[in-house]
Coordinates of C-alpha atoms and ligand atoms in Angstrom, one line a residue:
X7 CA -44.1 41.6 32.8
X8 CA -45.0 44.9 31.0
X9 CA -46.1 44.8 27.4
X10 CA -43.1 45.9 25.4
X11 CA -44.6 45.3 22.0
X12 CA -44.3 48.0 19.4
X13 CA -47.7 49.6 18.9
X14 CA -46.8 52.8 16.9
X15 CA -44.5 53.0 13.9
X16 CA -43.8 56.4 12.4
X17 CA -42.4 56.7 8.9
X18 CA -40.8 60.0 7.8
X19 CA -40.8 60.4 4.0
X20 CA -43.2 59.7 1.2
X21 CA -40.8 58.8 -1.6
X22 CA -40.5 55.3 -3.0
X23 CA -38.8 54.2 0.3
X24 CA -41.5 55.6 2.5
X25 CA -44.4 54.2 0.6
X26 CA -42.8 50.8 0.2
X27 CA -42.2 50.7 3.9
X28 CA -45.8 51.7 4.6
X29 CA -47.2 49.1 2.3
X30 CA -45.0 46.2 3.5
X31 CA -45.2 47.0 7.2
X32 CA -49.0 47.5 7.1
X33 CA -49.4 44.2 5.4
X34 CA -47.0 42.3 7.7
X35 CA -47.9 43.9 11.1
X36 CA -51.7 44.3 10.6
X37 CA -54.0 46.5 12.5
X38 CA -52.4 45.8 15.9
X39 CA -49.7 48.3 15.0
X40 CA -50.6 51.9 14.1
X41 CA -48.6 53.2 11.1
X42 CA -48.3 56.9 10.3
X43 CA -46.4 58.4 7.4
X44 CA -45.3 62.0 7.4
X45 CA -44.4 63.6 4.1
X46 CA -44.0 67.1 2.9
X47 CA -45.3 68.0 -0.6
X48 CA -43.3 71.2 -0.4
X49 CA -40.0 69.3 0.0
X50 CA -41.0 66.7 -2.6
X51 CA -39.3 63.5 -3.6
X52 CA -36.2 62.6 -5.6
X53 CA -38.5 61.0 -8.2
X54 CA -35.9 59.2 -10.3
X55 CA -35.4 55.5 -9.9
X56 CA -37.0 54.0 -12.9
X57 CA -35.2 50.8 -13.3
X58 CA -35.4 47.8 -11.0
X59 CA -34.1 44.2 -10.6
X60 CA -36.2 41.0 -10.7
X61 CA -36.5 40.8 -6.9
X62 CA -39.1 43.6 -7.0
X63 CA -41.6 41.1 -8.4
X64 CA -41.6 39.2 -5.1
X65 CA -43.4 42.2 -3.5
X66 CA -46.4 41.7 -5.7
X67 CA -47.8 38.5 -4.2
X68 CA -46.9 39.7 -0.7
X69 CA -48.8 43.0 -1.2
X70 CA -51.6 41.4 -3.2
X71 CA -50.7 43.4 -6.4
X72 CA -51.7 42.2 -9.8
X73 CA -48.7 42.6 -12.2
X74 CA -50.6 43.8 -15.2
X75 CA -52.6 46.4 -13.1
X76 CA -49.3 47.6 -11.6
X77 CA -47.6 48.0 -14.9
X78 CA -50.7 49.8 -16.3
X79 CA -50.7 52.2 -13.3
X80 CA -47.0 53.1 -13.6
X81 CA -46.6 53.2 -17.3
X82 CA -44.3 50.3 -16.9
X83 CA -42.3 48.2 -19.3
X84 CA -40.2 45.0 -19.0
X85 CA -36.5 45.0 -18.2
X86 CA -34.6 41.8 -19.2
X87 CA -31.2 43.3 -18.3
X88 CA -28.8 46.2 -19.2
X89 CA -27.0 46.8 -22.5
X90 CA -23.6 48.4 -21.9
X91 CA -22.0 50.5 -24.6
X92 CA -18.4 51.7 -24.7
X93 CA -17.3 50.5 -21.2
X94 CA -14.3 48.2 -21.9
X95 CA -13.3 50.1 -25.0
X96 CA -15.0 52.6 -27.3
X97 CA -17.2 50.6 -29.6
X98 CA -17.7 47.6 -27.2
X99 CA -21.2 46.3 -26.5
X100 CA -22.2 43.7 -23.9
X101 CA -25.1 42.6 -21.8
X102 CA -25.7 42.2 -18.2
X103 CA -28.8 40.1 -18.7
X104 CA -30.8 38.6 -15.8
X105 CA -31.2 34.9 -15.6
X106 CA -28.9 32.0 -16.4
X107 CA -26.1 31.5 -18.9
X108 CA -26.4 28.1 -20.7
X109 CA -26.7 25.0 -18.6
X110 CA -24.4 23.3 -16.2
X111 CA -22.8 20.0 -17.3
X112 CA -21.7 17.5 -14.6
X113 CA -20.2 19.4 -11.7
X114 CA -19.3 22.5 -13.6
X115 CA -21.0 25.7 -14.4
X116 CA -21.6 26.5 -18.0
X117 CA -19.1 29.3 -18.5
X118 CA -16.0 27.0 -18.1
X119 CA -17.1 25.0 -21.2
X120 CA -17.7 28.3 -23.0
X121 CA -14.2 29.5 -22.1
X122 CA -12.8 26.3 -23.5
X123 CA -14.8 26.7 -26.7
X124 CA -13.9 30.4 -27.3
X125 CA -10.3 29.5 -28.1
X126 CA -11.8 28.9 -31.6
X127 CA -12.1 32.0 -33.7
X128 CA -15.7 31.3 -34.9
X129 CA -17.0 30.7 -31.3
X130 CA -20.4 32.4 -30.7
X131 CA -20.3 35.0 -28.0
X132 CA -21.4 34.3 -24.5
X133 CA -24.8 35.9 -24.9
X134 CA -25.9 33.4 -27.6
X135 CA -26.5 31.2 -24.5
X136 CA -28.5 33.7 -22.5
X137 CA -32.3 33.6 -23.2
X138 CA -32.7 37.0 -21.6
X139 CA -30.0 38.6 -23.8
X140 CA -31.3 37.0 -27.0
X141 CA -34.9 38.0 -26.3
X142 CA -33.8 41.6 -25.3
X143 CA -31.7 41.9 -28.5
X144 CA -34.8 40.9 -30.5
X145 CA -37.1 43.2 -28.5
X146 CA -39.3 40.3 -27.5
X147 CA -41.0 39.3 -24.3
X148 CA -43.6 36.9 -22.8
X149 CA -44.0 35.5 -19.4
X150 CA -42.1 32.2 -19.7
X151 CA -41.1 30.1 -16.7
X152 CA -39.3 27.3 -18.6
X153 CA -38.2 26.7 -22.2
X154 CA -40.6 23.9 -23.2
X155 CA -39.9 20.7 -21.4
X156 CA -36.1 21.4 -21.3
X157 CA -34.0 22.2 -18.3
X158 CA -33.5 25.8 -19.6
X159 CA -35.1 28.3 -17.3
X160 CA -37.4 30.9 -18.9
X161 CA -37.2 34.7 -18.8
X162 CA -36.2 36.5 -15.6
X163 CA -37.4 40.1 -15.6
X164 CA -37.9 43.3 -13.7
X165 CA -39.6 46.6 -14.5
X166 CA -39.0 50.0 -15.8
X167 CA -41.5 52.4 -14.3
X168 CA -42.4 56.0 -13.6
X169 CA -41.0 56.5 -10.1
X170 CA -43.6 59.1 -9.1
X171 CA -46.4 56.8 -10.2
X172 CA -45.0 53.8 -8.4
X173 CA -45.0 55.8 -5.1
X174 CA -48.5 56.9 -5.8
X175 CA -49.7 53.4 -6.6
X176 CA -48.2 52.1 -3.3
X177 CA -49.8 55.0 -1.5
X178 CA -53.2 54.2 -2.8
X179 CA -52.6 50.6 -1.8
X180 CA -51.4 51.5 1.7
X181 CA -54.2 54.0 2.3
X182 CA -56.5 51.1 1.7
X183 CA -54.7 49.3 4.4
X184 CA -55.2 52.1 6.8
X185 CA -51.8 53.8 7.0
X186 CA -52.4 57.3 8.2
X187 CA -50.7 59.9 6.1
X188 CA -49.8 63.2 7.7
X189 CA -48.9 66.1 5.4
X190 CA -46.4 68.4 7.1
X191 CA -42.8 69.2 7.7
X192 CA -40.9 67.8 10.6
X193 CA -39.0 70.6 12.3
X194 CA -37.8 69.0 15.5
X195 CA -36.9 65.6 16.7
X196 CA -37.3 65.0 20.5
X197 CA -34.9 62.5 22.1
X198 CA -35.4 60.7 25.4
X199 CA -32.9 61.8 28.0
X200 CA -31.9 58.4 29.4
X201 CA -31.0 56.5 26.2
X202 CA -31.2 58.9 23.3
X203 CA -34.1 57.0 21.7
X204 CA -36.4 59.1 19.5
X205 CA -39.6 60.0 21.4
X206 CA -41.6 62.2 19.1
X207 CA -41.4 64.5 16.1
X208 CA -42.7 68.0 16.0
X209 CA -44.2 69.3 12.8
X210 CA -44.3 72.9 11.5
X211 CA -48.0 73.0 12.3
X212 CA -47.2 72.4 16.0
X213 CA -48.5 68.9 16.0
X214 CA -46.4 66.3 17.8
X215 CA -46.2 62.7 16.5
X216 CA -44.9 60.2 19.1
X217 CA -43.9 56.6 18.3
X218 CA -42.1 53.5 19.4
X219 CA -40.2 52.8 16.2
X220 CA -39.2 55.4 13.6
X221 CA -38.4 54.6 10.0
X222 CA -36.3 57.3 8.4
X223 CA -37.2 57.6 4.7
X224 CA -36.4 61.3 4.5
X225 CA -34.0 60.9 1.5
X226 CA -30.4 62.1 1.3
X227 CA -30.8 64.5 4.3
X228 CA -31.4 61.5 6.7
X229 CA -33.4 63.8 9.0
X230 CA -33.6 61.3 11.9
X231 CA -30.6 58.9 11.4
X232 CA -28.1 61.7 10.8
X233 CA -29.8 65.0 11.7
X234 CA -30.9 63.8 15.1
X235 CA -28.8 60.7 15.9
X236 CA -25.6 61.8 14.2
X237 CA -24.8 58.3 13.0
X238 CA -22.2 59.2 10.5
X239 CA -21.7 58.3 6.8
X240 CA -19.0 56.3 5.1
X241 CA -18.0 58.0 1.9
X242 CA -17.1 55.7 -1.0
X243 CA -16.3 58.4 -3.6
X244 CA -12.7 57.2 -3.9
X245 CA -14.2 54.0 -5.5
X246 CA -17.3 55.4 -7.0
X247 CA -16.3 58.9 -8.2
X248 CA -19.5 60.0 -9.9
X249 CA -21.3 62.5 -7.7
X250 CA -23.9 64.3 -9.9
X251 CA -26.6 63.5 -12.3
X252 CA -28.9 65.3 -14.8
X253 CA -32.3 63.6 -15.4
X254 CA -34.5 64.4 -18.3
X255 CA -37.5 62.8 -20.0
X256 CA -37.7 62.5 -23.8
X257 CA -40.3 61.3 -26.3
X258 CA -40.9 57.6 -26.7
X259 CA -39.1 56.0 -29.6
X260 CA -39.6 52.7 -31.4
X261 CA -38.8 49.9 -30.9
X262 CA -39.9 49.7 -27.3
X263 CA -36.8 48.0 -25.8
X264 CA -37.2 45.6 -22.9
X265 CA -33.9 46.6 -21.4
X266 CA -32.0 49.6 -20.0
X267 CA -29.1 51.1 -21.9
X268 CA -26.0 52.3 -20.0
X269 CA -23.9 54.3 -22.4
X270 CA -20.4 55.3 -21.2
X271 CA -19.5 59.0 -21.7
X272 CA -16.2 60.8 -21.2
X273 CA -16.7 61.4 -17.5
X274 CA -19.5 59.0 -16.5
X275 CA -22.4 57.4 -18.3
X276 CA -25.9 57.9 -19.6
X277 CA -29.0 55.9 -18.9
X278 CA -31.9 55.3 -21.3
X279 CA -35.0 53.8 -19.7
X280 CA -37.9 53.1 -22.0
X281 CA -41.4 53.6 -20.5
X282 CA -44.8 53.4 -22.1
X283 CA -45.2 57.2 -22.4
X284 CA -41.6 58.4 -22.6
X285 CA -38.0 57.5 -22.2
X286 CA -36.2 58.4 -19.0
X287 CA -32.7 59.7 -19.5
X288 CA -29.9 60.7 -17.2
X289 CA -26.3 61.5 -17.3
X290 CA -24.3 60.4 -14.2
X291 CA -21.0 62.1 -14.0
X292 CA -18.0 63.0 -11.9
X293 CA -17.8 66.8 -11.3
X294 CA -14.0 66.7 -10.9
X295 CA -13.7 65.8 -14.6
X296 CA -16.6 67.6 -16.4
X297 CA -18.5 70.8 -15.8
X298 CA -22.3 70.8 -15.3
X299 CA -22.7 72.7 -18.6
X300 CA -20.7 70.1 -20.6
X301 CA -22.5 67.3 -18.9
X302 CA -25.9 68.8 -19.9
X303 CA -24.6 69.4 -23.5
X304 CA -23.5 65.7 -23.8
X305 CA -26.9 64.5 -22.5
X306 CA -28.9 66.7 -24.8
X307 CA -26.7 65.7 -27.8
X308 CA -27.3 62.1 -27.1
X309 CA -31.1 61.7 -26.7
X310 CA -32.9 59.4 -29.1
X311 CA -36.1 61.3 -28.9
X312 CA -37.3 64.9 -28.5
X313 CA -36.5 66.4 -25.0
X314 CA -39.6 67.0 -23.0
X315 CA -38.1 69.1 -20.2
X316 CA -35.0 70.8 -19.0
X317 CA -32.3 68.6 -17.4
X318 CA -32.9 68.3 -13.6
X319 CA -29.7 68.3 -11.5
X320 CA -29.1 65.9 -8.6
X321 CA -26.1 65.6 -6.3
X322 CA -25.1 62.6 -4.3
X323 CA -22.2 61.0 -2.5
X324 CA -21.9 57.2 -2.9
X325 CA -21.6 55.5 0.4
X326 CA -23.5 54.2 3.3
X327 CA -24.7 55.2 6.7
X328 CA -22.4 53.8 9.4
X329 CA -25.4 52.1 11.0
X330 CA -28.8 51.9 9.2
X331 CA -30.4 50.9 12.5
X332 CA -29.5 53.2 15.4
X333 CA -31.4 53.0 18.7
X334 CA -35.2 53.0 17.7
X335 CA -34.6 54.4 14.2
X336 CA -34.1 52.4 11.0
X337 CA -33.1 54.3 7.9
X338 CA -34.3 53.0 4.5
X339 CA -33.7 54.3 1.0
X340 CA -31.5 57.3 0.4
X341 CA -31.4 58.1 4.1
X342 CA -29.5 54.8 4.6
X343 CA -27.0 55.3 1.8
X344 CA -26.7 55.4 -2.0
X345 CA -24.6 53.8 -4.6
X346 CA -24.9 55.4 -8.0
X347 CA -27.7 53.9 -10.1
X348 CA -25.6 51.9 -12.6
X349 CA -27.1 48.5 -11.6
X350 CA -30.4 49.9 -10.4
X351 CA -30.0 48.6 -6.8
X352 CA -31.5 51.3 -4.6
X353 CA -35.1 50.3 -4.7
X354 CA -34.0 46.7 -4.1
X355 CA -32.1 47.8 -1.0
X356 CA -35.3 49.3 0.4
X357 CA -37.0 46.0 -0.1
X358 CA -34.2 43.9 1.4
X359 CA -34.0 46.3 4.3
X360 CA -37.7 45.8 5.0
X361 CA -37.4 42.0 4.9
X362 CA -34.5 42.2 7.3
X363 CA -36.4 44.5 9.6
X364 CA -39.4 42.1 9.6
X365 CA -37.2 39.1 10.3
X366 CA -35.6 41.0 13.2
X367 CA -38.7 43.0 14.3
X368 CA -37.9 44.3 17.7
X369 CA -39.9 45.3 20.8
X370 CA -39.8 48.8 22.3
X371 CA -36.3 48.1 23.8
X372 CA -34.8 47.7 20.4
X373 CA -32.2 45.2 21.6
X374 CA -28.8 46.4 20.5
X375 CA -27.9 42.8 19.5
X376 CA -30.7 42.9 16.9
X377 CA -29.6 46.3 15.6
X378 CA -26.0 45.0 15.4
X379 CA -27.0 42.0 13.3
X380 CA -29.2 44.1 11.0
X381 CA -26.3 46.5 10.5
X382 CA -23.9 43.6 9.8
X383 CA -26.1 42.1 7.2
X384 CA -26.8 45.5 5.6
X385 CA -23.1 46.2 5.4
X386 CA -22.4 42.9 3.7
X387 CA -25.1 43.5 1.1
X388 CA -24.0 47.1 0.5
X389 CA -20.3 46.2 0.2
X390 CA -20.8 43.4 -2.3
X391 CA -23.0 45.6 -4.5
X392 CA -20.4 48.4 -4.2
X393 CA -17.7 46.0 -5.5
X394 CA -19.9 45.0 -8.4
X395 CA -20.5 48.6 -9.5
X396 CA -16.8 49.5 -9.0
X397 CA -15.9 46.6 -11.3
X398 CA -17.5 48.4 -14.3
X399 CA -15.2 51.4 -13.8
X400 CA -12.1 49.6 -12.9
X401 CA -12.1 47.0 -15.7
X402 CA -11.7 49.4 -18.5
X403 CA -9.1 49.7 -21.3
X404 CA -10.3 53.2 -22.1
X405 CA -7.6 55.9 -22.0
X406 CA -9.4 58.5 -24.1
X407 CA -10.2 60.8 -21.2
X408 CA -8.8 61.7 -17.8
X409 CA -11.8 60.2 -16.0
X410 CA -11.3 56.7 -17.5
X411 CA -7.6 56.8 -17.0
X412 CA -8.3 57.7 -13.3
X413 CA -10.7 54.8 -13.0
X414 CA -8.3 52.3 -14.6
X415 CA -5.6 53.3 -12.1
X416 CA -7.7 53.6 -8.9
X417 CA -7.2 51.1 -6.1
X418 CA -10.3 48.9 -5.4
X419 CA -11.6 47.3 -2.2
X420 CA -9.7 44.2 -1.2
X421 CA -12.8 42.0 -1.6
X422 CA -13.1 43.1 -5.3
X423 CA -9.3 42.8 -5.8
X424 CA -9.6 39.2 -4.6
X425 CA -12.5 38.3 -7.0
X426 CA -10.6 39.9 -9.9
X427 CA -7.4 38.1 -9.3
X428 CA -9.2 34.7 -8.8
X429 CA -11.0 35.2 -12.1
X430 CA -8.0 36.3 -14.0
X431 CA -5.9 33.4 -12.9
X432 CA -8.5 30.6 -12.9
X433 CA -11.6 31.7 -14.7
X434 CA -13.6 31.0 -11.6
X435 CA -16.0 33.3 -9.8
X436 CA -17.9 32.4 -6.6
X437 CA -20.9 34.0 -5.2
X438 CA -20.3 34.8 -1.6
X439 CA -23.1 33.7 0.8
X440 CA -26.3 35.5 -0.3
X441 CA -24.6 38.5 -2.0
X442 CA -27.0 40.1 -4.5
X443 CA -25.4 39.5 -7.8
X444 CA -25.0 35.9 -9.1
X445 CA -22.0 34.3 -10.8
X446 CA -23.8 34.9 -14.1
X447 CA -23.9 38.7 -13.4
X448 CA -20.3 38.9 -12.4
X449 CA -19.2 36.8 -15.4
X450 CA -21.0 38.9 -17.9
X451 CA -19.5 42.2 -16.6
X452 CA -16.0 40.7 -16.3
X453 CA -16.0 39.1 -19.7
X454 CA -17.9 42.0 -21.2
X455 CA -15.2 44.4 -20.0
X456 CA -12.5 42.3 -21.5
X457 CA -11.0 40.5 -18.5
X458 CA -9.5 37.4 -20.0
X459 CA -8.9 34.5 -17.6
X460 CA -5.6 32.6 -18.0
X461 CA -7.4 29.3 -18.0
X462 CA -10.7 27.5 -17.3
X463 CA -11.6 24.7 -14.9
X464 CA -9.6 21.4 -15.7
X465 CA -12.8 19.4 -15.7
X466 CA -14.1 21.3 -18.7
X467 CA -11.7 19.2 -20.8
X468 CA -13.8 16.1 -20.0
X469 CA -16.0 16.1 -23.1
X470 CA -14.5 15.5 -26.5
X471 CA -14.4 18.4 -29.0
X472 CA -17.4 16.9 -30.8
X473 CA -19.4 16.4 -27.6
X474 CA -18.7 20.0 -26.5
X475 CA -19.8 21.3 -29.9
X476 CA -23.0 19.3 -29.7
X477 CA -23.7 20.5 -26.1
X478 CA -23.1 24.1 -27.0
X479 CA -25.0 23.9 -30.3
X480 CA -28.1 22.4 -28.6
X481 CA -28.3 25.2 -26.1
X482 CA -27.9 27.8 -28.8
X483 CA -30.6 26.2 -30.8
X484 CA -33.0 26.0 -27.8
X485 CA -32.4 29.7 -27.0
X486 CA -32.9 30.8 -30.6
X487 CA -36.1 28.7 -31.0
X488 CA -37.5 30.0 -27.7
X489 CA -36.9 33.6 -28.8
X490 CA -38.6 33.0 -32.2
X491 CA -41.8 32.0 -30.4
X492 CA -42.0 35.2 -28.2
X493 CA -44.1 38.2 -29.2
X494 CA -42.8 41.6 -29.6
X495 CA -42.3 43.5 -26.3
X496 CA -44.4 46.5 -27.5
X497 CA -47.2 44.1 -28.4
X498 CA -47.0 42.4 -25.0
X499 CA -47.4 45.7 -23.3
X500 CA -50.2 46.9 -25.5
X501 CA -52.2 43.7 -25.0
X502 CA -51.6 43.0 -21.3
X503 CA -50.7 46.2 -19.5
X504 CA -51.1 49.4 -21.6
X505 CA -51.7 52.5 -19.5
X506 CA -54.9 54.3 -20.3
X507 CA -54.3 57.3 -22.7
X508 CA -54.2 60.6 -20.8
X509 CA -57.7 62.3 -20.9
Ligands
FAD630 C1 -29.7 60.1 -10.3 C2 -30.4 58.9 -9.6 C3 -30.9 57.8 -10.4 C4 -31.5 56.8 -9.7 N1 -31.9 55.7 -10.5 C5 -32.4 54.6 -9.8 C6 -32.8 53.4 -10.5 O1 -32.8 53.4 -11.7 N2 -33.2 52.4 -9.8 C7 -33.3 52.4 -8.4 O2 -33.6 51.4 -7.8 N3 -33.0 53.5 -7.7 C8 -32.6 54.6 -8.4 N4 -32.3 55.7 -7.7 C9 -32.5 55.8 -6.2 C10 -34.0 56.0 -6.0 O3 -34.4 57.2 -6.6 C11 -34.3 56.0 -4.5 O4 -33.8 54.9 -3.9 C12 -35.8 56.0 -4.3 O5 -36.4 57.0 -5.0 C13 -36.1 56.2 -2.8 O6 -35.9 57.5 -2.5 P1 -36.3 57.9 -1.0 O7 -37.7 57.6 -0.8 O8 -35.3 57.3 -0.1 O9 -36.1 59.5 -0.9 P2 -36.9 60.7 -1.5 O10 -37.6 60.4 -2.8 O11 -36.0 61.9 -1.5 O12 -38.1 61.0 -0.5 C14 -37.8 61.7 0.7 C15 -39.1 62.0 1.4 O13 -38.9 62.6 2.7 C16 -39.7 63.7 2.8 N5 -39.1 64.6 3.8 C17 -37.8 65.0 3.8 N6 -37.6 65.9 4.8 C18 -38.8 66.0 5.4 C19 -39.2 66.8 6.5 N7 -38.4 67.6 7.2 N8 -40.5 66.7 6.9 C20 -41.4 65.9 6.3 N9 -41.0 65.1 5.2 C21 -39.7 65.2 4.8 C22 -39.9 64.3 1.5 O14 -41.0 65.1 1.4 C23 -40.0 63.0 0.6 O15 -41.4 62.6 0.7 C24 -31.7 56.8 -8.3 C25 -31.3 57.9 -7.6 C26 -30.6 59.0 -8.2 C27 -30.1 60.1 -7.4

């Protein structure tokens, strides 16, 4: 039997996706597989993507990265969640905090008890029961696995970081693990006659790079997956209408917030991401409802620190590649699809694509059954994330601009319509299989955007009123006490992971 093992992996692209792929594959596959990464400094990288979700931390032990050293290298800060402004109505504020809400009691999740209690006018809001939200509101942070010896889980966190520096950090790490980097521009993709597999890439320099498996991390252009293999793209703009962004750094401000801000604007929203050395800002908007000039003016008028550059324009179409794995090519990052950055899911999708690829790692025949399974799982993950992001636009009572009126009226995917109806009628939300966002995430956004369920679970009527008050009061007290013991976020960064001052 001939040896069909994959011996040569070629990665095209040196953005976050490319260097994450290089670092993870080098670690997992070892020296038996030669890994080459082609990137073009002339083309450059997108270089935004500064907010993450907690799963990114799983990469550190796998890659052997020390968290403090990483945060130091990327000017990183802590992210405990997202603070949403003006989404349900102008003036509204709510959190999508990572981590749990309260504690379950008996068979029921916490929120049903909270729904029962909120009939009372003096009921504290949902986020009094979220350690993450309470710590974020107080600008405090420490690594905390549990709250004392109670059943309450500690803080669940992710990072904000400088996207350029994160790529560079992984590159240094991958270089050390003998990934060969090739500087150059791919100008031609050679396909094999009999089955259309990619055989080799030709660079502008004339060099040819052959491989068994090709990882397309070439960004929006999808050089291999689309340019060569014509895989097709599913456009979701009718559900996610924003199609442009302006990104711009501004001076650091105090306090150093351990959370992202997502501030709704008249035709989109603005992000604020606090880093150690600056704040990352961006205005994501829908070009059908606002001009580029107006969008830039809104962004510049709403910075909380001095602008450090001109706004940088970016264009995108929310959607996904029809197949992320086609023949012997797997697309990751922007080459595989993009959903606007509202819930910071893109870098995570690179990571989950890589773990799927490793679980299904093929031989040189790239069995179509493996590719089909990979694509099925990828689609499931994308579609559930899409639904979650669409929820933020759909569940609005804003009618102060044509954009928000459009969003409130637009049809939504059936899967989301089902979740919404179930929640409205019963107060229940169920996480489907291993979809990314948890019940706690869905609940915070649904309740934060004023969806009022008609009832709660009948079992929540079990405890007496006094028992319920005591149960809720104890959780609030535990959360408040735990937060009071935490240090300031800025102090945590300064003491544990401050980047060296520029020379
Ligand atoms: C406005 C905006 C905000 C975002 N915010 C977030 C966020 O907060 N959180 C998050 O997780 N994600 C975010 N993202 C997504 C995130 O930026 C990307 O997922 C991430 O940067 C990965 O990009 P990439 O590596 O796929 O592509 P790119 O960064 O575009 O890299 C493409 C690479 O391919 C190379 N290349 C292209 N063509 C050729 C060629 N012909 N020859 C050789 N090399 C070539 C380029 O040189 C480059 O190295 C955001 C995206 C946008 C647009």
